[in-house]
Amino acid sequence: MDLNQVYTLIQPGLNSVEAEFRRLIDSQQDFPEMQRMLQQILVGGKMVRPTLTLLAGSLYSYRKERHQAMAASSEFMHIATLVHDDAIDSADMRRGRPTINFVWGVDLAILLGDFLFAHAGETAANTGSIRAVKIFSRTLGVIARGEIKQAFSAFKLPQSYEQYIERIAAKTAALFTLATESGAVLSDAPEEAVQILSDYGYNLGIAFQIVDDILDYIGTEAEVGKPVGADLAQGTVTLPAMKIVERYPHDNPIDKIIAREDIAVNIQRALEIVRGSSIIDECYQEAAKYTQRATANLLNLPAKPAREALYCLADYVLLRKI
Amino acid sequence: MDLNQVYTLIQPGLNSVEAEFRRLIDSQQDFPEMQRMLQQILVGGKMVRPTLTLLAGSLYSYRKERHQAMAASSEFMHIATLVHDDAIDSADMRRGRPTINFVWGVDLAILLGDFLFAHAGETAANTGSIRAVKIFSRTLGVIARGEIKQAFSAFKLPQSYEQYIERIAAKTAALFTLATESGAVLSDAPEEAVQILSDYGYNLGIAFQIVDDILDYIGTEAEVGKPVGADLAQGTVTLPAMKIVERYPHDNPIDKIIAREDIAVNIQRALEIVRGSSIIDECYQEAAKYTQRATANLLNLPAKPAREALYCLADYVLLRKI
């Protein structure tokens, strides 16, 4: 199965998520500024999280209304976190478009993010499942707590590998886990299947974020939609940077960036070291370890097209360029 | 019934809310910075919203676990909105203590607010009631949307009385409505009673906010916990300011503040005009109109001590100084 076939499988569900976007925008007709902000941010991205919810939900009793609500909810939550992230990072661009904070300022970005969190919660409640709502709220808490931890560790000494994984687990894998776990729960999957799909989401999320962190070093700005080396510029040490420190423990650009010495020059040096070494390969191997874990138990799930799609997505995560 | 008797009635419930605060703080023992932030902000205030949930819940089938969860949830949500409000207003002090943004910066205030919203949502889900969760999410959306509107109208021409009520309905009455309505819903109150209690919360909230806006003109900084005239300084036109414009349509300090002319001087002038006129009395009469609406239908509810307490709170709202 290739990626196009995956999308064909769940296209009606993804269309319903976009319909939810439009419905929210249309509901604000008495408030044009609000509509403009929502139009700016509610644009169909890769829709990875809804895709996961819809696929996980297709393995047992797929229930259109519930699963579509949950798929939309996870994307609303994702977008809300991006709005706040961009406000915190003072990011100007996201997905090639100006951010909310860039156009309307940080204050409105805070409030629009809150509004979207609320709407995500309401949409989750529309599933009618308290369990899904609990997973939803808990996930939002894990994400926020993880970012608070990250804020306290920026521009600090390189973290351990375990701390890195803990950080990206909160930043990315938590919401992937929400997506697959809630999809499973809403389809009344047996508990072992819920666990397998939850683990799939977690491990896929870790792999996805490792690749994201790789792309921060080797992607082009046009592809990634933000400047290369943006993580380092914010003092965020990711896997490639950790591998530089490992190789050059006594003299390396990462320690200097952390000490805020010639940040721009040292980011360039870091990018050069990474590109001229096997560091990227090693990071991809690390990501592949997690996609293997993600798919390790899928054979215990029903042999449906959605299961093939989950294998396909795991492959895709390692190949993606954007 | 006096205020002390009201509190005696619901003290166990309020204690449980404080116990929820401590539980959350204790759950972060592996993360001392997080604990410090939570300790800074999770301090027992007036607990108006939990009080309303507990009282509204006491009129029919009071269910301890559910009602205490909802009471805590409404206070967590309230505190989360305060954390974001202070970040947006660059407020240094709140309830006589330094704000999160003052001590840790705006970024951490955004994230801590998100964390508290998530925890509020999880606590609401602990009621087991999808209806309560839906009211919770919708309320958060109304609050955020209201603040977005306010942001777009700050430093604009004075609004109409209707727009003022619409704004304070979102800012304050929505959460009061959540508090009473959810309390009623969780006690399986008949729908007419849910409506009466929901209306009570709404009208009490409007009155409460009108008094808040009065106190911004006549309170002392020690009582109110923030500088006098703080609203005007942010370009927020409240009822007393609207009455100044009404009286002096051609030359008044409010229009000048909106035009950003000599803001400090004109705030002083506005405070003097208000204090030397019957404007405060008129505003209190406006507030009293809403407390009368709040209590208008309470006689249709069961004649329990909680009902007396609701009357008492309506009186107290007009008398409070902090």
XYZ file of C-alpha atoms in Angstrom:
644
model
C 0.000 0.000 0.000
C 1.331 3.449 -0.848
C 0.538 6.805 0.734
C -2.073 7.670 -1.897
C -3.935 4.479 -1.131
C -3.790 5.285 2.580
C -5.366 8.647 1.936
C -8.025 7.141 -0.334
C -8.986 4.859 2.527
C -9.728 7.698 4.914
C -10.536 10.560 2.546
C -14.194 10.851 3.659
C -13.013 11.177 7.258
C -10.405 13.793 6.386
C -12.988 15.682 4.345
C -15.199 15.768 7.420
C -12.337 17.301 9.421
C -12.024 20.039 6.824
C -15.796 20.459 6.947
C -15.455 20.958 10.716
C -12.883 23.666 10.039
C -15.256 25.417 7.667
C -18.157 25.025 10.093
C -16.175 26.728 12.847
C -15.159 29.558 10.532
C -18.742 29.968 9.294
C -20.035 30.088 12.880
C -18.091 33.327 13.411
C -19.786 35.350 10.676
C -20.689 38.094 13.162
C -17.005 38.539 14.039
C -14.888 39.104 10.895
C -11.518 39.474 12.701
C -12.057 36.107 14.332
C -12.902 34.576 10.974
C -9.720 35.964 9.468
C -7.607 34.516 12.258
C -9.273 31.128 11.954
C -8.899 31.138 8.171
C -5.217 31.870 8.607
C -4.620 28.879 10.839
C -7.253 26.265 9.934
C -5.607 25.088 6.762
C -5.368 21.456 5.851
C -1.861 20.348 6.721
C -0.637 16.776 6.585
C -3.508 15.769 8.899
C -1.324 13.056 10.412
C -3.250 12.918 13.694
C -6.748 12.622 12.170
C -5.328 10.007 9.810
C -4.181 7.972 12.806
C -7.516 8.274 14.599
C -9.450 7.259 11.496
C -7.174 4.298 10.731
C -7.066 3.054 14.337
C -10.836 3.364 14.419
C -11.278 1.350 11.228
C -9.901 -1.869 12.696
C -12.948 -2.611 14.859
C -16.408 -0.963 14.928
C -15.848 2.236 12.994
C -18.525 4.749 13.982
C -18.519 7.593 11.590
C -19.784 10.448 13.824
C -17.668 9.566 16.841
C -14.485 8.916 14.899
C -14.826 11.987 12.742
C -15.404 14.123 15.847
C -12.309 12.680 17.502
C -10.237 13.094 14.332
C -11.220 16.762 14.179
C -10.594 17.174 17.895
C -7.009 15.918 17.662
C -6.279 18.272 14.765
C -7.842 21.249 16.586
C -5.677 20.440 19.590
C -2.592 20.148 17.401
C -3.264 23.508 15.774
C -3.934 25.131 19.165
C -0.560 23.943 20.449
C 1.125 25.291 17.297
C -0.466 28.716 17.834
C 0.895 28.856 21.382
C 4.267 27.404 20.367
C 4.711 30.043 17.691
C 3.791 32.782 20.171
C 6.384 31.448 22.617
C 9.062 31.007 19.961
C 8.240 34.374 18.335
C 8.073 32.415 15.085
C 7.120 34.490 12.042
C 6.239 31.687 9.675
C 4.521 28.308 9.925
C 3.831 26.045 6.959
C 4.921 28.892 4.727
C 2.315 31.309 6.133
C 2.684 34.154 8.631
C 1.870 33.047 12.183
C -0.975 34.447 14.290
C 1.484 36.196 16.605
C 3.286 37.736 13.649
C 0.103 39.210 12.193
C -2.005 39.898 15.308
C 0.473 39.828 18.198
C 1.200 37.471 21.075
C -1.889 38.396 23.121
C -4.292 37.346 20.402
C -2.247 34.215 19.760
C -2.672 33.239 23.425
C -6.430 33.810 23.263
C -6.937 32.153 19.883
C -5.017 29.111 21.140
C -7.285 28.993 24.202
C -10.337 29.246 21.975
C -9.074 26.352 19.854
C -8.300 24.229 22.929
C -11.867 24.839 24.072
C -13.229 23.926 20.673
C -11.059 20.813 20.569
C -12.449 19.821 23.977
C -16.013 20.410 22.873
C -15.411 18.353 19.743
C -13.916 15.551 21.850
C -16.999 15.666 24.083
C -19.130 15.261 20.948
C -17.863 11.668 20.784
C -20.035 11.051 23.837
C -17.170 9.112 25.407
C -15.897 10.193 28.820
C -12.895 7.926 28.334
C -11.967 9.744 25.129
C -12.361 13.103 26.878
C -10.113 11.950 29.707
C -7.406 10.819 27.288
C -7.792 14.152 25.521
C -7.370 16.272 28.674
C -4.533 14.164 30.021
C -2.692 14.501 26.720
C -3.022 18.263 26.720
C -1.584 18.262 30.251
C 1.348 16.074 29.215
C 2.115 18.354 26.254
C 2.001 21.550 28.331
C 4.073 20.022 31.132
C 6.642 18.802 28.608
C 6.969 22.278 27.149
C 7.347 23.783 30.606
C 10.194 21.314 31.206
C 11.732 22.253 27.883
C 11.500 25.951 28.754
C 13.433 25.335 31.958
C 16.076 23.300 30.113
C 16.678 25.570 27.094
C 20.222 26.888 26.955
C 21.281 24.326 29.537
C 23.869 21.578 29.283
C 23.022 18.852 26.774
C 20.539 16.452 28.211
C 20.801 12.687 28.363
C 19.315 10.530 25.618
C 16.548 9.560 28.069
C 15.688 13.198 28.699
C 15.573 13.806 24.969
C 13.125 10.946 24.465
C 11.064 12.125 27.445
C 10.858 15.574 25.889
C 9.797 14.458 22.411
C 7.395 11.970 23.970
C 5.524 14.916 25.517
C 5.996 17.213 22.539
C 4.852 14.860 19.794
C 4.279 11.242 20.804
C 1.587 12.144 23.356
C -0.728 13.539 20.699
C 0.015 10.625 18.319
C -0.871 8.297 21.192
C -4.090 10.210 21.826
C -4.937 9.873 18.140
C -4.539 6.097 17.910
C -5.726 5.250 21.429
C -8.911 7.297 21.155
C -9.620 5.831 17.722
C -9.336 2.353 19.220
C -11.386 3.172 22.327
C -14.211 4.665 20.257
C -14.398 1.525 18.115
C -14.823 -0.657 21.215
C -11.577 -2.461 20.446
C -10.490 -5.094 22.987
C -8.078 -3.703 25.604
C -5.065 -5.542 24.141
C -5.756 -3.902 20.793
C -6.138 -0.497 22.472
C -2.702 -1.063 23.995
C -1.121 -2.133 20.702
C -2.548 0.908 18.915
C -1.594 3.222 21.747
C 1.990 1.873 21.591
C 1.952 2.291 17.825
C 1.014 5.958 18.209
C 3.678 6.540 20.834
C 6.517 4.923 18.904
C 5.472 6.441 15.597
C 5.381 9.829 17.305
C 8.915 9.421 18.654
C 10.174 8.410 15.199
C 8.282 11.299 13.596
C 9.873 13.817 15.963
C 13.391 12.403 15.534
C 12.942 12.868 11.780
C 11.620 16.382 12.437
C 14.751 17.114 14.423
C 16.885 15.706 11.584
C 15.072 17.897 9.057
C 15.943 20.925 11.178
C 19.547 20.195 10.123
C 19.214 18.950 6.572
C 15.891 20.267 5.283
C 15.636 23.360 3.162
C 13.642 26.303 4.441
C 11.276 25.884 1.484
C 10.549 22.273 2.470
C 10.402 22.611 6.244
C 8.670 26.007 6.239
C 10.999 27.473 8.866
C 14.689 28.445 8.943
C 17.247 25.632 9.087
C 18.858 25.348 12.511
C 15.840 26.961 14.198
C 15.986 24.550 17.153
C 19.588 25.424 17.985
C 18.824 29.121 17.661
C 16.349 28.624 20.507
C 18.827 26.656 22.567
C 16.957 23.409 22.008
C 19.402 20.518 21.865
C 18.051 17.646 19.773
C 19.489 14.284 18.770
C 21.881 15.504 16.021
C 23.309 18.118 18.401
C 23.724 15.513 21.123
C 25.715 13.380 18.720
C 28.019 16.315 17.951
C 28.737 16.724 21.666
C 29.371 12.983 21.943
C 31.953 13.166 19.159
C 33.691 16.338 20.220
C 33.252 16.434 23.970
C 35.921 19.110 24.563
C 35.381 21.550 21.735
C 32.097 21.746 19.879
C 29.698 24.395 18.611
C 26.815 23.151 20.758
C 28.472 24.036 24.076
C 29.215 27.465 22.646
C 25.624 27.996 21.548
C 24.506 27.031 25.025
C 26.977 29.555 26.426
C 25.454 32.007 23.913
C 28.789 32.578 22.152
C 28.567 33.600 18.469
C 25.314 31.746 18.053
C 24.940 32.281 14.283
C 28.511 31.164 13.504
C 28.237 28.124 15.737
C 24.902 27.085 14.242
C 26.639 27.104 10.838
C 29.474 24.979 12.241
C 26.997 22.541 13.780
C 25.149 22.192 10.470
C 28.453 21.538 8.678
C 29.594 18.918 11.174
C 26.275 17.116 10.952
C 26.193 17.173 7.151
C 29.794 16.024 6.806
C 29.413 13.032 9.108
C 27.347 9.897 9.600
C 25.302 11.631 12.295
C 22.223 11.898 10.099
C 22.395 8.185 9.253
C 22.694 7.343 12.915
C 19.689 9.489 13.760
C 17.644 7.822 11.038
C 18.645 4.446 12.484
C 17.367 5.635 15.833
C 14.071 6.697 14.246
C 13.838 3.333 12.467
C 14.175 1.562 15.808
C 10.986 3.294 16.893
C 9.041 2.622 13.705
C 9.976 -1.053 14.136
C 8.621 -0.957 17.683
C 5.505 0.770 16.371
C 4.709 -2.038 13.955
C 6.028 -4.916 16.078
C 2.605 -6.042 17.297
C 0.359 -4.966 14.469
C 0.046 -8.574 13.282
C -2.137 -9.209 16.323
C -4.717 -6.800 14.914
C -7.386 -7.659 12.314
C -5.989 -8.038 8.785
C -7.827 -5.077 7.321
C -6.633 -2.428 4.841
C -6.277 0.001 7.778
C -3.610 -2.295 9.224
C -1.664 -2.153 5.967
C -2.022 1.597 6.096
C -0.416 1.697 9.541
C 2.610 -0.196 8.161
C 2.757 2.205 5.252
C 2.703 5.265 7.525
C 5.560 3.848 9.575
C 7.641 3.583 6.403
C 6.619 7.023 5.282
C 7.696 8.672 8.528
C 11.298 7.740 7.718
C 11.093 9.017 4.145
C 9.266 12.278 4.552
C 10.966 15.527 3.627
C 8.338 17.928 4.966
C -28.273 33.613 56.618
C -24.942 35.446 56.660
C -21.788 34.765 54.676
C -20.189 32.731 57.469
C -23.181 30.418 57.549
C -22.961 30.043 53.769
C -19.367 28.962 54.065
C -20.132 26.574 56.930
C -22.668 24.897 54.667
C -20.148 24.080 51.975
C -16.870 24.024 53.916
C -16.239 20.292 53.331
C -16.637 20.875 49.580
C -14.297 23.857 49.597
C -11.784 21.873 51.651
C -11.869 19.199 48.979
C -11.064 21.823 46.337
C -8.023 22.877 48.354
C -7.117 19.209 48.735
C -7.268 18.951 44.916
C -4.855 21.883 44.722
C -2.442 20.144 47.085
C -2.804 16.859 45.216
C -1.820 18.516 41.957
C 1.169 20.223 43.580
C 2.243 16.968 45.246
C 1.992 15.117 41.928
C 4.818 17.285 40.572
C 7.448 16.315 43.128
C 9.870 15.301 40.399
C 9.690 18.811 38.926
C 10.430 21.477 41.568
C 10.072 24.512 39.257
C 6.589 23.326 38.327
C 5.710 22.905 41.980
C 6.860 26.426 42.733
C 4.736 27.873 39.941
C 1.683 25.904 41.062
C 2.213 26.934 44.692
C 2.358 30.532 43.601
C -0.974 30.404 41.835
C -3.048 27.690 43.547
C -3.968 29.725 46.587
C -7.438 29.710 48.011
C -9.115 32.910 46.867
C -12.748 33.708 47.448
C -13.686 30.400 45.787
C -16.868 31.975 44.453
C -17.234 29.528 41.573
C -16.815 26.320 43.625
C -19.225 27.821 46.159
C -21.822 28.218 43.424
C -21.343 24.677 42.122
C -21.621 23.199 45.606
C -24.715 25.227 46.511
C -26.484 24.602 43.203
C -25.666 20.922 43.622
C -27.122 20.807 47.140
C -30.676 21.560 46.068
C -31.332 18.137 44.538
C -29.234 14.916 44.686
C -25.886 16.129 45.944
C -23.229 13.629 44.932
C -20.045 14.335 46.780
C -17.438 13.036 44.322
C -19.045 14.503 41.230
C -19.820 17.875 42.747
C -16.445 18.251 44.381
C -14.746 17.385 41.081
C -16.817 19.977 39.257
C -16.204 22.589 41.958
C -12.462 22.049 41.639
C -12.693 22.082 37.853
C -14.384 25.490 37.760
C -11.735 26.959 40.080
C -8.881 25.441 38.024
C -10.425 26.954 34.916
C -10.798 30.315 36.633
C -7.168 30.308 37.746
C -5.993 29.250 34.282
C -7.811 32.201 32.713
C -6.249 34.539 35.307
C -2.763 33.269 34.441
C -3.335 34.001 30.742
C -5.076 37.331 31.476
C -2.142 38.507 33.568
C 0.286 37.484 30.831
C -1.741 39.450 28.280
C -2.141 42.495 30.548
C 1.518 42.343 31.665
C 0.108 42.507 35.199
C 2.723 42.319 37.940
C 0.456 41.530 40.861
C -2.664 39.445 41.431
C -4.361 39.016 44.789
C -1.380 40.770 46.332
C 1.127 38.260 44.952
C 3.495 38.530 41.996
C 2.008 37.007 38.854
C 3.446 34.013 37.003
C 4.476 36.216 34.069
C 6.184 38.654 36.431
C 8.280 35.941 38.072
C 8.774 33.427 35.241
C 7.931 35.357 32.065
C 5.096 35.316 29.551
C 6.133 32.061 27.860
C 5.837 30.051 31.045
C 2.580 31.805 31.891
C 1.140 30.656 28.546
C 2.236 27.078 29.176
C 1.186 26.949 32.827
C -2.241 28.288 31.834
C -2.503 25.543 29.210
C -1.514 22.958 31.795
C -4.205 24.229 34.161
C -6.842 24.239 31.408
C -5.945 20.617 30.727
C -6.151 19.758 34.399
C -9.471 21.574 34.701
C -10.763 19.531 31.759
C -9.538 16.279 33.259
C -11.176 17.169 36.570
C -14.432 17.985 34.769
C -14.248 14.598 33.031
C -13.890 12.990 36.467
C -17.548 13.861 37.045
C -18.317 11.157 34.494
C -20.839 13.483 32.870
C -20.470 14.279 29.178
C -23.025 17.043 29.590
C -20.882 18.704 32.265
C -17.799 18.388 30.050
C -19.660 19.976 27.151
C -20.775 22.914 29.306
C -17.172 23.196 30.526
C -15.647 23.312 27.017
C -18.274 25.631 25.639
C -17.716 28.028 28.534
C -13.985 28.119 27.940
C -14.698 28.907 24.290
C -17.091 31.723 25.227
C -14.518 33.227 27.606
C -11.694 33.110 25.064
C -13.884 34.491 22.286
C -15.043 37.301 24.564
C -11.467 38.255 25.348
C -10.580 38.206 21.668
C -13.460 40.619 21.067
C -12.256 42.777 23.920
C -8.744 42.824 22.471
C -10.093 44.091 19.167
C -12.183 46.777 20.906
C -9.585 48.112 23.383
C -8.749 51.762 22.745
C -11.803 52.079 20.521
C -14.807 54.375 20.892
C -16.987 53.655 23.916
C -19.226 50.704 23.294
C -22.951 50.519 23.728
C -24.448 49.301 26.990
C -25.397 46.072 25.180
C -21.813 45.520 24.078
C -20.634 46.112 27.619
C -23.026 43.488 28.972
C -22.030 41.107 26.177
C -18.394 41.548 27.135
C -18.811 40.972 30.871
C -21.154 38.086 30.125
C -18.253 36.324 28.404
C -15.615 37.534 30.835
C -17.367 36.608 34.088
C -20.976 35.502 33.805
C -20.111 32.527 31.573
C -18.015 30.864 34.277
C -20.611 31.675 36.966
C -23.220 30.074 34.704
C -21.002 27.024 34.245
C -20.672 26.778 38.020
C -24.383 26.790 38.823
C -25.582 24.945 35.721
C -23.094 22.092 36.105
C -23.935 21.820 39.812
C -27.598 21.464 38.890
C -26.978 19.034 36.040
C -24.819 16.778 38.223
C -27.571 16.608 40.860
C -30.108 15.433 38.295
C -32.196 18.539 38.861
C -35.307 18.881 36.680
C -34.690 20.944 33.553
C -36.655 23.952 34.829
C -34.452 24.020 37.914
C -31.315 23.735 35.751
C -32.558 26.781 33.860
C -33.328 28.776 37.011
C -29.882 28.005 38.448
C -28.167 28.711 35.141
C -29.957 32.102 34.990
C -28.977 32.743 38.602
C -25.313 32.172 37.745
C -25.497 34.378 34.680
C -27.185 37.317 36.410
C -25.044 37.021 39.525
C -21.980 37.021 37.306
C -23.060 40.203 35.519
C -23.698 41.911 38.867
C -20.371 40.648 40.227
C -18.479 42.082 37.258
C -20.282 45.439 37.380
C -19.188 45.684 41.021
C -15.672 44.660 39.988
C -15.679 47.470 37.456
C -16.918 49.892 40.138
C -14.145 48.774 42.502
C -11.622 49.579 39.776
C -12.656 53.232 40.383
C -13.293 53.371 44.114
C -11.380 50.456 45.620
C -7.981 50.874 47.202
C -5.029 49.039 45.733
C -4.685 47.134 49.028
C -8.269 45.869 48.778
C -8.484 45.162 45.075
C -4.933 43.820 44.755
C -4.203 45.838 41.610
C -3.747 49.537 40.829
C -6.873 51.720 40.800
C -7.887 52.684 37.261
C -6.164 49.633 35.805
C -8.975 49.017 33.311
C -8.733 52.488 31.809
C -4.971 52.198 31.613
C -5.562 49.226 29.301
C -8.118 51.113 27.269
C -10.970 49.021 28.646
C -14.120 51.125 28.914
C -16.420 49.838 31.656
C -19.765 51.060 32.996
C -18.479 54.007 35.091
C -16.457 55.279 32.123
C -19.474 54.918 29.847
C -21.481 57.058 32.233
C -18.793 59.753 32.138
C -19.047 59.859 28.344
C -22.847 60.021 28.614
C -22.618 63.062 30.901
C -19.910 64.906 29.053
C -20.316 63.847 25.445
C -18.148 66.648 24.000
C -15.246 66.887 26.417
C -14.339 64.023 28.702
C -11.217 62.180 29.849
C -12.371 58.844 28.414
C -12.242 59.979 24.785
C -8.756 61.320 25.489
C -7.578 58.060 27.003
C -8.929 56.266 23.950
C -7.007 58.723 21.775
C -3.998 57.934 24.021
C -3.637 61.558 25.110
C -2.017 62.077 28.552
C -3.334 58.768 29.765
C -2.198 59.110 33.405
C -3.647 62.606 33.811
C -6.925 61.630 32.233
C -7.258 58.510 34.357
C -6.967 60.790 37.406
C -9.630 63.080 35.963
C -11.931 60.138 35.270
C -11.522 58.858 38.832
C -12.325 62.327 40.196
C -15.422 62.737 38.043
C -16.709 59.334 39.074
C -16.072 59.915 42.764
C -17.633 63.372 42.754
C -20.869 62.278 41.089
C -23.731 59.832 41.453
C -22.153 57.553 38.849
C -21.163 54.937 41.419
C -24.682 54.840 42.837
C -26.114 54.412 39.373
C -23.723 51.569 38.648
C -24.677 49.855 41.894
C -28.330 50.218 40.901
C -27.484 48.531 37.630
C -25.785 45.692 39.497
C -28.771 45.401 41.838
C -31.046 44.974 38.827
C -29.088 41.849 37.959
C -29.012 40.416 41.488
C -32.797 40.858 41.530
C -33.042 38.936 38.272
C -30.727 36.300 39.730
C -33.013 35.626 42.675
C -36.330 36.242 40.893
C -37.156 32.563 40.411
C -35.368 30.959 43.339
C -38.681 30.445 45.155
C -39.463 27.733 42.605
C -36.531 25.711 43.962
C -36.638 23.429 47.038
C -36.668 25.368 50.338
C -33.282 24.140 51.529
C -30.487 26.038 53.303
C -28.603 26.140 49.989
C -31.409 28.255 48.574
C -31.059 30.743 51.437
C -27.354 30.775 50.719
C -28.001 31.773 47.106
C -30.060 34.748 48.315
C -27.287 35.659 50.721
C -24.620 35.550 47.990
C -26.709 37.842 45.806
C -26.768 40.406 48.634
C -23.072 39.956 49.301
C -22.108 40.637 45.680
C -23.396 44.206 46.084
C -21.574 44.747 49.378
C -18.188 43.246 48.692
C -15.124 45.433 48.785
C -12.639 42.907 47.450
